[in-house]
CSV table of C-alpha atoms in Angstrom, one decimal:
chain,number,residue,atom,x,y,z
A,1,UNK,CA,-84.7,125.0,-51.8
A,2,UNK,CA,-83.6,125.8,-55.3
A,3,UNK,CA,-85.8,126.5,-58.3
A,4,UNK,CA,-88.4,123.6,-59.1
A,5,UNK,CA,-90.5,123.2,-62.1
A,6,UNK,CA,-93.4,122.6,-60.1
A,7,UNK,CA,-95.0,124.6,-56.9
A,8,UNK,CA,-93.3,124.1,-53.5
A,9,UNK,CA,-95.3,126.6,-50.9
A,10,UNK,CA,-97.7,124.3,-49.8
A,11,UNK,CA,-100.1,128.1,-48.9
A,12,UNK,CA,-100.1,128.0,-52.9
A,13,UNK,CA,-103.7,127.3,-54.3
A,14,UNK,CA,-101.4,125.0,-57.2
A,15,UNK,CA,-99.3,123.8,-54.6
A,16,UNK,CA,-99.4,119.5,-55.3
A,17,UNK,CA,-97.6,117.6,-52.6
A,18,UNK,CA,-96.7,114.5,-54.7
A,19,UNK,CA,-95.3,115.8,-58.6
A,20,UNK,CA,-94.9,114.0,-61.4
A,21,UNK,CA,-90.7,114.0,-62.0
A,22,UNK,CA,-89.2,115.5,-64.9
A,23,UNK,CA,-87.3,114.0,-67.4
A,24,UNK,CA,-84.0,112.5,-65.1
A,25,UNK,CA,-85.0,113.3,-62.3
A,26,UNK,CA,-85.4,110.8,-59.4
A,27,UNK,CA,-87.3,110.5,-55.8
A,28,UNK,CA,-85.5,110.6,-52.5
A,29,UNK,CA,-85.7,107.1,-51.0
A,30,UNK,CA,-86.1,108.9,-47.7
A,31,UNK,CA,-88.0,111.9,-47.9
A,32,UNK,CA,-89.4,111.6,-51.6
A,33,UNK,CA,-88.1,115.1,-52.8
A,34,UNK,CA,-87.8,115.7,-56.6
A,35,UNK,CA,-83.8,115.1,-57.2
A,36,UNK,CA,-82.8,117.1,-60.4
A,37,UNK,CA,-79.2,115.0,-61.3
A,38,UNK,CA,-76.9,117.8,-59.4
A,39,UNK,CA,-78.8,117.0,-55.9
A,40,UNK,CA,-78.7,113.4,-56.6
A,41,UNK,CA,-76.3,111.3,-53.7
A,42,UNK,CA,-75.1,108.1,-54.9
A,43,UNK,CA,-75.7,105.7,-57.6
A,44,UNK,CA,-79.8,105.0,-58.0
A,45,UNK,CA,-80.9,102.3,-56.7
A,46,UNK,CA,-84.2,100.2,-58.5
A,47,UNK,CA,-87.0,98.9,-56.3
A,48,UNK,CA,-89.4,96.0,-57.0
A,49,UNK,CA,-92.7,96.4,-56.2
A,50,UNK,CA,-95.8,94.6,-56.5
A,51,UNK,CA,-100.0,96.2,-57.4
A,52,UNK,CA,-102.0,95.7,-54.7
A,53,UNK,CA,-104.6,94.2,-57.4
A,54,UNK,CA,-107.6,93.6,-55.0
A,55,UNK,CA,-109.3,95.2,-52.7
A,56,UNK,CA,-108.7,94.2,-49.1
A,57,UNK,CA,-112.1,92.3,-48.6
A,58,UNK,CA,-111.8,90.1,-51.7
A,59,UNK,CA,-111.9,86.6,-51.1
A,60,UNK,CA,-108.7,84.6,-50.4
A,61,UNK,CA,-107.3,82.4,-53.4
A,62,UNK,CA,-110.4,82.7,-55.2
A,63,UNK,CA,-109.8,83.6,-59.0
A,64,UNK,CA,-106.5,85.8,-57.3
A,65,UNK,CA,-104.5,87.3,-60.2
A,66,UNK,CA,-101.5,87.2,-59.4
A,67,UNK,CA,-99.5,90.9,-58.4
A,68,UNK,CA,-98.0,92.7,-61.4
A,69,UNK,CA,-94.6,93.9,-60.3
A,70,UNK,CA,-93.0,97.3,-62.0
A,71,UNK,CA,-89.3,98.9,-61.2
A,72,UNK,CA,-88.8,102.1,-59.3
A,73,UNK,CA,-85.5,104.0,-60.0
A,74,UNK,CA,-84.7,105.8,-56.6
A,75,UNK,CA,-81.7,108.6,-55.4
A,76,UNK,CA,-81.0,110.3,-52.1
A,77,UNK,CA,-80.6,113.5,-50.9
A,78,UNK,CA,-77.8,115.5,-49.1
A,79,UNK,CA,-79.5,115.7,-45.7
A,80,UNK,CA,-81.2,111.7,-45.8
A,81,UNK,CA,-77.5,110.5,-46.6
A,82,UNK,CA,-75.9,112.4,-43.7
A,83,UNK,CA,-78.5,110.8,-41.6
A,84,UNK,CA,-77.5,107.7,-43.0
A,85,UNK,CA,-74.1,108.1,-42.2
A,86,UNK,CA,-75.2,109.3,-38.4
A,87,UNK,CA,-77.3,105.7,-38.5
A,88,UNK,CA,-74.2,103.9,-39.1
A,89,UNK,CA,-72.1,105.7,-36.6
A,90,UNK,CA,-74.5,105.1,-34.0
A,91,UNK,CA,-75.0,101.5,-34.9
A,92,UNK,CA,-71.1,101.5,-34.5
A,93,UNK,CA,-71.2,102.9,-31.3
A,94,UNK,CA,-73.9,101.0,-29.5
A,95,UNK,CA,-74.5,97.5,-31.7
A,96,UNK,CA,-76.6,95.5,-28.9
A,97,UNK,CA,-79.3,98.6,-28.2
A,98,UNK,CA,-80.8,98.4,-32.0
A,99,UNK,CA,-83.2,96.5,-30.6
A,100,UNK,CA,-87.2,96.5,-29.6
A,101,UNK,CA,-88.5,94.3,-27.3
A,102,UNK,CA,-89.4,91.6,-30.1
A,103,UNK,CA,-86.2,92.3,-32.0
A,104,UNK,CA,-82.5,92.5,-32.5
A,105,UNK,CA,-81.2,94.5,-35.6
A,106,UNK,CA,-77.9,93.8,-37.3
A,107,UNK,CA,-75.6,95.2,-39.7
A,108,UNK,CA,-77.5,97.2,-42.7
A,109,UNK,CA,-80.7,96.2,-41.1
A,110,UNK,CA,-80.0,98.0,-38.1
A,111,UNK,CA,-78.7,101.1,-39.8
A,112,UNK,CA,-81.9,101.1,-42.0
A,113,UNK,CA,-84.1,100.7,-38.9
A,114,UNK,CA,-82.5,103.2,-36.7
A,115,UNK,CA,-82.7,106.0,-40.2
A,116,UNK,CA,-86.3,105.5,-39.8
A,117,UNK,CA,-85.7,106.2,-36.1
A,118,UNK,CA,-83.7,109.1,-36.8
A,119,UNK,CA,-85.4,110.8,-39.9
A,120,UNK,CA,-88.9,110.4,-37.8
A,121,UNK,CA,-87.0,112.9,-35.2
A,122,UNK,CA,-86.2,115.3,-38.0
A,123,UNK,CA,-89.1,115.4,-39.1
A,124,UNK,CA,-90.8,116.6,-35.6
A,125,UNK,CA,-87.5,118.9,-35.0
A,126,UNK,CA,-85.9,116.8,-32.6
A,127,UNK,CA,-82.4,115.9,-32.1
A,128,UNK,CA,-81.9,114.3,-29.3
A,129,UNK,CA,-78.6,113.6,-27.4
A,130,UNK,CA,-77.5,110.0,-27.5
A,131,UNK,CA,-75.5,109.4,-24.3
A,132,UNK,CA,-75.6,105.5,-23.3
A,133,UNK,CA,-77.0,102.7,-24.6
A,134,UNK,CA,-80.0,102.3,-22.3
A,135,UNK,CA,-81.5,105.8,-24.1
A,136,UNK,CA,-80.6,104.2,-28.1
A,137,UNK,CA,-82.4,101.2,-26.6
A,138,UNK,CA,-85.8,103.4,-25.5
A,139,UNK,CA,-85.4,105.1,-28.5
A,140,UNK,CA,-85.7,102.4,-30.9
A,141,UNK,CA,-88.5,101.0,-28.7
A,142,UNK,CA,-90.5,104.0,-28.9
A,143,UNK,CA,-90.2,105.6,-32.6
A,144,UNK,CA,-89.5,102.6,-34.5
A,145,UNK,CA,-92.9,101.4,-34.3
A,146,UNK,CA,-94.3,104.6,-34.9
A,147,UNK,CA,-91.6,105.4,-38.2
A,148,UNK,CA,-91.8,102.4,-40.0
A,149,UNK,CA,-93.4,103.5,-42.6
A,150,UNK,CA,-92.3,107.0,-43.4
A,151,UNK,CA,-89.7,106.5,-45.9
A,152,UNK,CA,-90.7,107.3,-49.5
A,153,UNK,CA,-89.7,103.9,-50.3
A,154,UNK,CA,-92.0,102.2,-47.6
A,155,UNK,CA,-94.5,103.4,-50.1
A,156,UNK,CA,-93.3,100.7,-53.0
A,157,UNK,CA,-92.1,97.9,-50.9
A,158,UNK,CA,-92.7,95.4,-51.0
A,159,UNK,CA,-96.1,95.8,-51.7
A,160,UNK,CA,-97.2,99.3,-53.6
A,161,UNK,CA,-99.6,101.4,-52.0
A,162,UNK,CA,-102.5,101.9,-54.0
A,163,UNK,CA,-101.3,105.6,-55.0
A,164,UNK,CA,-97.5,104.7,-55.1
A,165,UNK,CA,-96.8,105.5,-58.7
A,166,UNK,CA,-93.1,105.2,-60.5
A,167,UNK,CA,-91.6,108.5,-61.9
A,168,UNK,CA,-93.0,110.7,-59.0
A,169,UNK,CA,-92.0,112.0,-55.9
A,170,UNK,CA,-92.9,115.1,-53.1
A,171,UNK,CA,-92.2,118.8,-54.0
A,172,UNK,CA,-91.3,119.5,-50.7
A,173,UNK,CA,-89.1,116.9,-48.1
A,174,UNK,CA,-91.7,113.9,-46.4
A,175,UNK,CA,-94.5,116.1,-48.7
A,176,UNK,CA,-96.2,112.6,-48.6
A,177,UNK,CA,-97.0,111.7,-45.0
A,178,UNK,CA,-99.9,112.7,-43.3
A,179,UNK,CA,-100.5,114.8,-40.4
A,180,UNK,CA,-101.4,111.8,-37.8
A,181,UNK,CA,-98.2,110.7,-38.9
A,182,UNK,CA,-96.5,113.5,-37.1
A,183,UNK,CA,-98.8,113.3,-34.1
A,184,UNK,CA,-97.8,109.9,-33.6
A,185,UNK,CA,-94.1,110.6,-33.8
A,186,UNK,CA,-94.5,113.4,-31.7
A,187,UNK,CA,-96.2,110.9,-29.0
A,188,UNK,CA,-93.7,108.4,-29.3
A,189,UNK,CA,-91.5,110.7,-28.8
A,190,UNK,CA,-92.6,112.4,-25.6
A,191,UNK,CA,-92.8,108.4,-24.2
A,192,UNK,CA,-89.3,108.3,-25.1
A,193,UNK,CA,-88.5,111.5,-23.0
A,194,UNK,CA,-90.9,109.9,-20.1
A,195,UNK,CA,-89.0,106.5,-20.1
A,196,UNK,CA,-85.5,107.4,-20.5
A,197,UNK,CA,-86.2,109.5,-17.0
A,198,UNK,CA,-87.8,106.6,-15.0
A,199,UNK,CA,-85.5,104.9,-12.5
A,200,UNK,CA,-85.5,100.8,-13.2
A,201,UNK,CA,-87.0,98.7,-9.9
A,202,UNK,CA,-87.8,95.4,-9.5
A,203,UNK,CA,-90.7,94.1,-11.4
A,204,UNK,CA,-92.2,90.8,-9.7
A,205,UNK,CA,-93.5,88.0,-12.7
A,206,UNK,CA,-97.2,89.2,-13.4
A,207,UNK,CA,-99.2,86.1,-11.7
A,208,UNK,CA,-95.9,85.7,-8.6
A,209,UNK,CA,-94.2,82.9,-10.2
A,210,UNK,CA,-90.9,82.7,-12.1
A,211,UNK,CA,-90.2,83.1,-16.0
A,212,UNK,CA,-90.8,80.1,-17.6
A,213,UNK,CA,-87.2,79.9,-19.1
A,214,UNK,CA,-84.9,80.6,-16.5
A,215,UNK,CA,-87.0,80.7,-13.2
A,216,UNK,CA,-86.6,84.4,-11.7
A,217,UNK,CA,-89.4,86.0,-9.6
A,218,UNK,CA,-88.0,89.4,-10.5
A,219,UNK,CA,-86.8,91.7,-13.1
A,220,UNK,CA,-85.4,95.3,-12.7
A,221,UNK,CA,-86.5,97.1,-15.7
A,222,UNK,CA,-88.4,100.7,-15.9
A,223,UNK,CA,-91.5,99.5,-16.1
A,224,UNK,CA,-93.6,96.0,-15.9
A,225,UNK,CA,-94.0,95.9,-19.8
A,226,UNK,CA,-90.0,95.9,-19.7
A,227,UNK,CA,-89.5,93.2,-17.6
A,228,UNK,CA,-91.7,90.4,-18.6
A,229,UNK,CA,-93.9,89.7,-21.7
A,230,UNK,CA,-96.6,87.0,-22.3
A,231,UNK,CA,-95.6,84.4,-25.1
A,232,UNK,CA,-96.7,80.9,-26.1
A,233,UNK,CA,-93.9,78.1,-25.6
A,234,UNK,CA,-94.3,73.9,-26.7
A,235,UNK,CA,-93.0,72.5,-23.4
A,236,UNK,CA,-91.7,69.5,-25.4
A,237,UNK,CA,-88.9,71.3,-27.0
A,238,UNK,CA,-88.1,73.0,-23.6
A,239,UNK,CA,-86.9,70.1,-21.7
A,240,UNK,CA,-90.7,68.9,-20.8
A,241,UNK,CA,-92.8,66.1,-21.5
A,242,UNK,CA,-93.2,65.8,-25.1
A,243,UNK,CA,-96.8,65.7,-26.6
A,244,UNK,CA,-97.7,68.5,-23.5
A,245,UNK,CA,-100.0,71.3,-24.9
A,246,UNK,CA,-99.0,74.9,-25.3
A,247,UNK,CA,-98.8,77.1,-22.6
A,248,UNK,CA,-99.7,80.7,-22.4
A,249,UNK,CA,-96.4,82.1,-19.9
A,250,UNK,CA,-94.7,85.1,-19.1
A,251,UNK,CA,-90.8,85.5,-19.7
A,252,UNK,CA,-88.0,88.1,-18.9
A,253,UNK,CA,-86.4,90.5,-20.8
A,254,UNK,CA,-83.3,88.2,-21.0
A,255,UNK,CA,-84.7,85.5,-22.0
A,256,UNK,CA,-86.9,87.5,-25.0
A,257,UNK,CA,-83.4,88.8,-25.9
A,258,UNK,CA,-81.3,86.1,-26.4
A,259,UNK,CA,-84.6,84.9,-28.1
A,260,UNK,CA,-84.9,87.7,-30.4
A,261,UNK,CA,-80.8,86.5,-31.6
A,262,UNK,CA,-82.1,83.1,-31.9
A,263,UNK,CA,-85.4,83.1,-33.3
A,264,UNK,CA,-87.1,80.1,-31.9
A,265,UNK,CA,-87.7,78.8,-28.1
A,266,UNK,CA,-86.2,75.4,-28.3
A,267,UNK,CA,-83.3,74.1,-27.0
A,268,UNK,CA,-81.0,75.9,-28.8
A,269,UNK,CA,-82.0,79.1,-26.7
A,270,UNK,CA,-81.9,76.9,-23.5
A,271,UNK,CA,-78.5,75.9,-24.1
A,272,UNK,CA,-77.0,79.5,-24.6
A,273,UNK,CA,-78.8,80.8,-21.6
A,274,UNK,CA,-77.5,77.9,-19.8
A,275,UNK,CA,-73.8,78.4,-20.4
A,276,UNK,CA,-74.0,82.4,-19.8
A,277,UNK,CA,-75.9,81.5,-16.2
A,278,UNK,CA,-72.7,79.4,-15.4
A,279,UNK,CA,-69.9,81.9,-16.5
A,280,UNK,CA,-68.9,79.6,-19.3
A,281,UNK,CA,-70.6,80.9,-23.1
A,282,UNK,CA,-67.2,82.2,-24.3
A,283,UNK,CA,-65.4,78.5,-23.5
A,284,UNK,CA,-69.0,77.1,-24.7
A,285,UNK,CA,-68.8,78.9,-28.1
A,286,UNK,CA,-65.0,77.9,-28.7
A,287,UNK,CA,-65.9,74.5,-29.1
A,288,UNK,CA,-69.7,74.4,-30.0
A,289,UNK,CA,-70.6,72.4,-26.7
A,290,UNK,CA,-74.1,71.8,-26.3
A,291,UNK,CA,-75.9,70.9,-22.8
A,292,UNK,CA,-77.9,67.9,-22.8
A,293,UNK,CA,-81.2,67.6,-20.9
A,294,UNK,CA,-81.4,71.1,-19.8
A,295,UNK,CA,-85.1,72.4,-18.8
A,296,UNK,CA,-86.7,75.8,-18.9
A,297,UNK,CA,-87.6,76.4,-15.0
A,298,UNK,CA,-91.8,76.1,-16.1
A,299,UNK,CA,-91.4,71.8,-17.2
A,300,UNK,CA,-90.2,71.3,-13.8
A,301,UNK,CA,-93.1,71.6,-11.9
A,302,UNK,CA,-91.5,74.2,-9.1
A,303,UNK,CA,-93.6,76.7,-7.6
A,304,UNK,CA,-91.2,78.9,-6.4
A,305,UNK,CA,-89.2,81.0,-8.2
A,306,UNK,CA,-85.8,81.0,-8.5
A,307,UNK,CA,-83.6,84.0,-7.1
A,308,UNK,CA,-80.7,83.7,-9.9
A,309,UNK,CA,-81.2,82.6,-13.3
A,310,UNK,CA,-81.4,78.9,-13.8
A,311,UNK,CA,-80.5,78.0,-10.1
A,312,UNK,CA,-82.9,74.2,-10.9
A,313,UNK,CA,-79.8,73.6,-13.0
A,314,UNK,CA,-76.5,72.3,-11.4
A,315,UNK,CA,-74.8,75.9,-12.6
A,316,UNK,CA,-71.3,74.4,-10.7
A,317,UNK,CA,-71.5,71.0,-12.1
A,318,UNK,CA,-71.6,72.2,-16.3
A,319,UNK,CA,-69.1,75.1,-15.6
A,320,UNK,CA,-66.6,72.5,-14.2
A,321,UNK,CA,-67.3,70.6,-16.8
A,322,UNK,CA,-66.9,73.2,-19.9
A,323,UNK,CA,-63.7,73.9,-18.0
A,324,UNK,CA,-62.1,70.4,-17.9
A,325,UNK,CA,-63.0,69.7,-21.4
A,326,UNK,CA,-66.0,66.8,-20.4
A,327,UNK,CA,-67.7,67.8,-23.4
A,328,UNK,CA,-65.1,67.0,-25.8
């Protein structure tokens, strides 16, 4: 590391992990080093961010001020924009796997999500080889949770930490996490090697029945956590009785996908899985067609599970009639 104005052996009895910056100098939005203008990657970049003005156990909406925000000028350094670039790449390369079991990433979100991913890896030492989708997949669903907070920016926005101060930033590279921080990576990361080895099987619904969407009994994943997850769903806007109370179900990891694109569990999401179940979404999409009176497998009052993906619904019937243009 070249000369600094400030101590960087962190053995030094002066040594300071976070440093006030010099005159023109800027923070790494990744790993928080001190940028003097020469190590500086790209134009800055300024960050809103608001006080955290009360403590956490202050009353809600009672006499609240409201947050003060104040502007945070950021840079980037050599190594966190080659691991941008890397993020990209590997976004390129395997678009559908930036994803957790809850979400789907896109675009610049995913490549910010998987930097996270990828700088928490650095940080332990780790560079793992990437070879198929299925491993970016574990990956994300391992680290993320445990990186999401790393970056030096993390600590401005939206909401400042309490410390998280304009014009400073780390004498040494991720100077500013903590050292459960690495302990947790390093655990996430050790389930990751665990997982990516396990051989997927079929994982039976929790209580014997069938996902409340789209009716199977079983799903082949790595584990049961994989294959079915516990959510509340209105059976009114599912194709049931309207007015019906919410139920507590479990549904598969097929159904939580296409729900982490959509964003709701309504009809919407009924009508995609539909059309894929009957070999039909790309004919579907070209014209916008939408299914009508389509119901999730759990308004229909069947106890046994289905052994394909919506096999209650007349599969034969819709594709026939995406095909002859019914719809239009």
């Amino acid at each position: 590391m070249p000369n600094r104005p400030f101590e960087t052996d962190p053995n030094a009895r002066d040594y300071q992990p976070i440093v006030t910056l010099p005159p023109e100098w800027l923070p790494c939005d990744g790993c928080g080093l001190a940028l003097p203008i020469p190590e500086q990657v790209g134009p800055p970049r300024e960050l809103t961010s608001y006080e955290r003005v009360l403590p956490p156990d202050a009353p809600p909406l009672v006499g609240r001020p409201r947050p003060r925000p104040f502007f945070t000028t950021m840079s980037r350094c050599t190594d966190c924009s080659a691991r941008s670039e890397q993020a990209a790449a590997l976004v390129k390369q395997y678009p559908r796997a930036i994803a957790t079991s809850e979400f789907s990433f896109h675009g610049s979100h995913a490549v910010e999500q998987l930097e996270r991913v990828l700088a928490g890896l650095a940080i332990i030492e780790q560079a793992p080889t990437i070879k198929n989708a299925r491993a970016m997949h574990l990956l994300m669903e391992t680290m993320l949770p445990a990186t999401s907070a790393i970056l030096w920016s993390s600590r401005f926005a939206p909401v400042a930490l309490r410390d998280a101060k304009s014009k400073t930033g780390t004498a040494r590279p991720w100077a500013h996490l903590r050292a459960d921080d690495a302990t947790r990576m390093r655990q996430a990361y050790a389930t990751w090697l665990r997982r990516r080895t396990e051989v997927p099987r079929p994982h039976p619904h929790p209580d014997g029945s069938g996902c409340y969407i789209c009716g199977i009994g079983e799903y082949v994943a790595e584990t049961t956590g994989a294959a079915w997850q516990p959510v509340r769903l209105n059976p009114g806007v599912l194709g049931g009785q309207w007015g019906a109370p919410v139920v507590e179900a479990h549904v598969c990891a097929d159904c939580r996908a296409v729900h982490a694109d959509i964003g709701a569990w309504g009809p919407t999401l009924l009508d995609k899985l539909v059309l894929q179940a009957a070999g039909v979404q790309p004919l579907a999409d070209a014209h916008d067609l939408q299914p009508n009176g389509v119901q999730a497998w759990g308004t229909t009052g069947r106890k046994r599970p289905n052994p394909t993906p919506f096999e209650h619904v007349n599969l034969a019937q819709l594709a026939d009639d995406v095909r002859s243009g019914a719809f239009l």
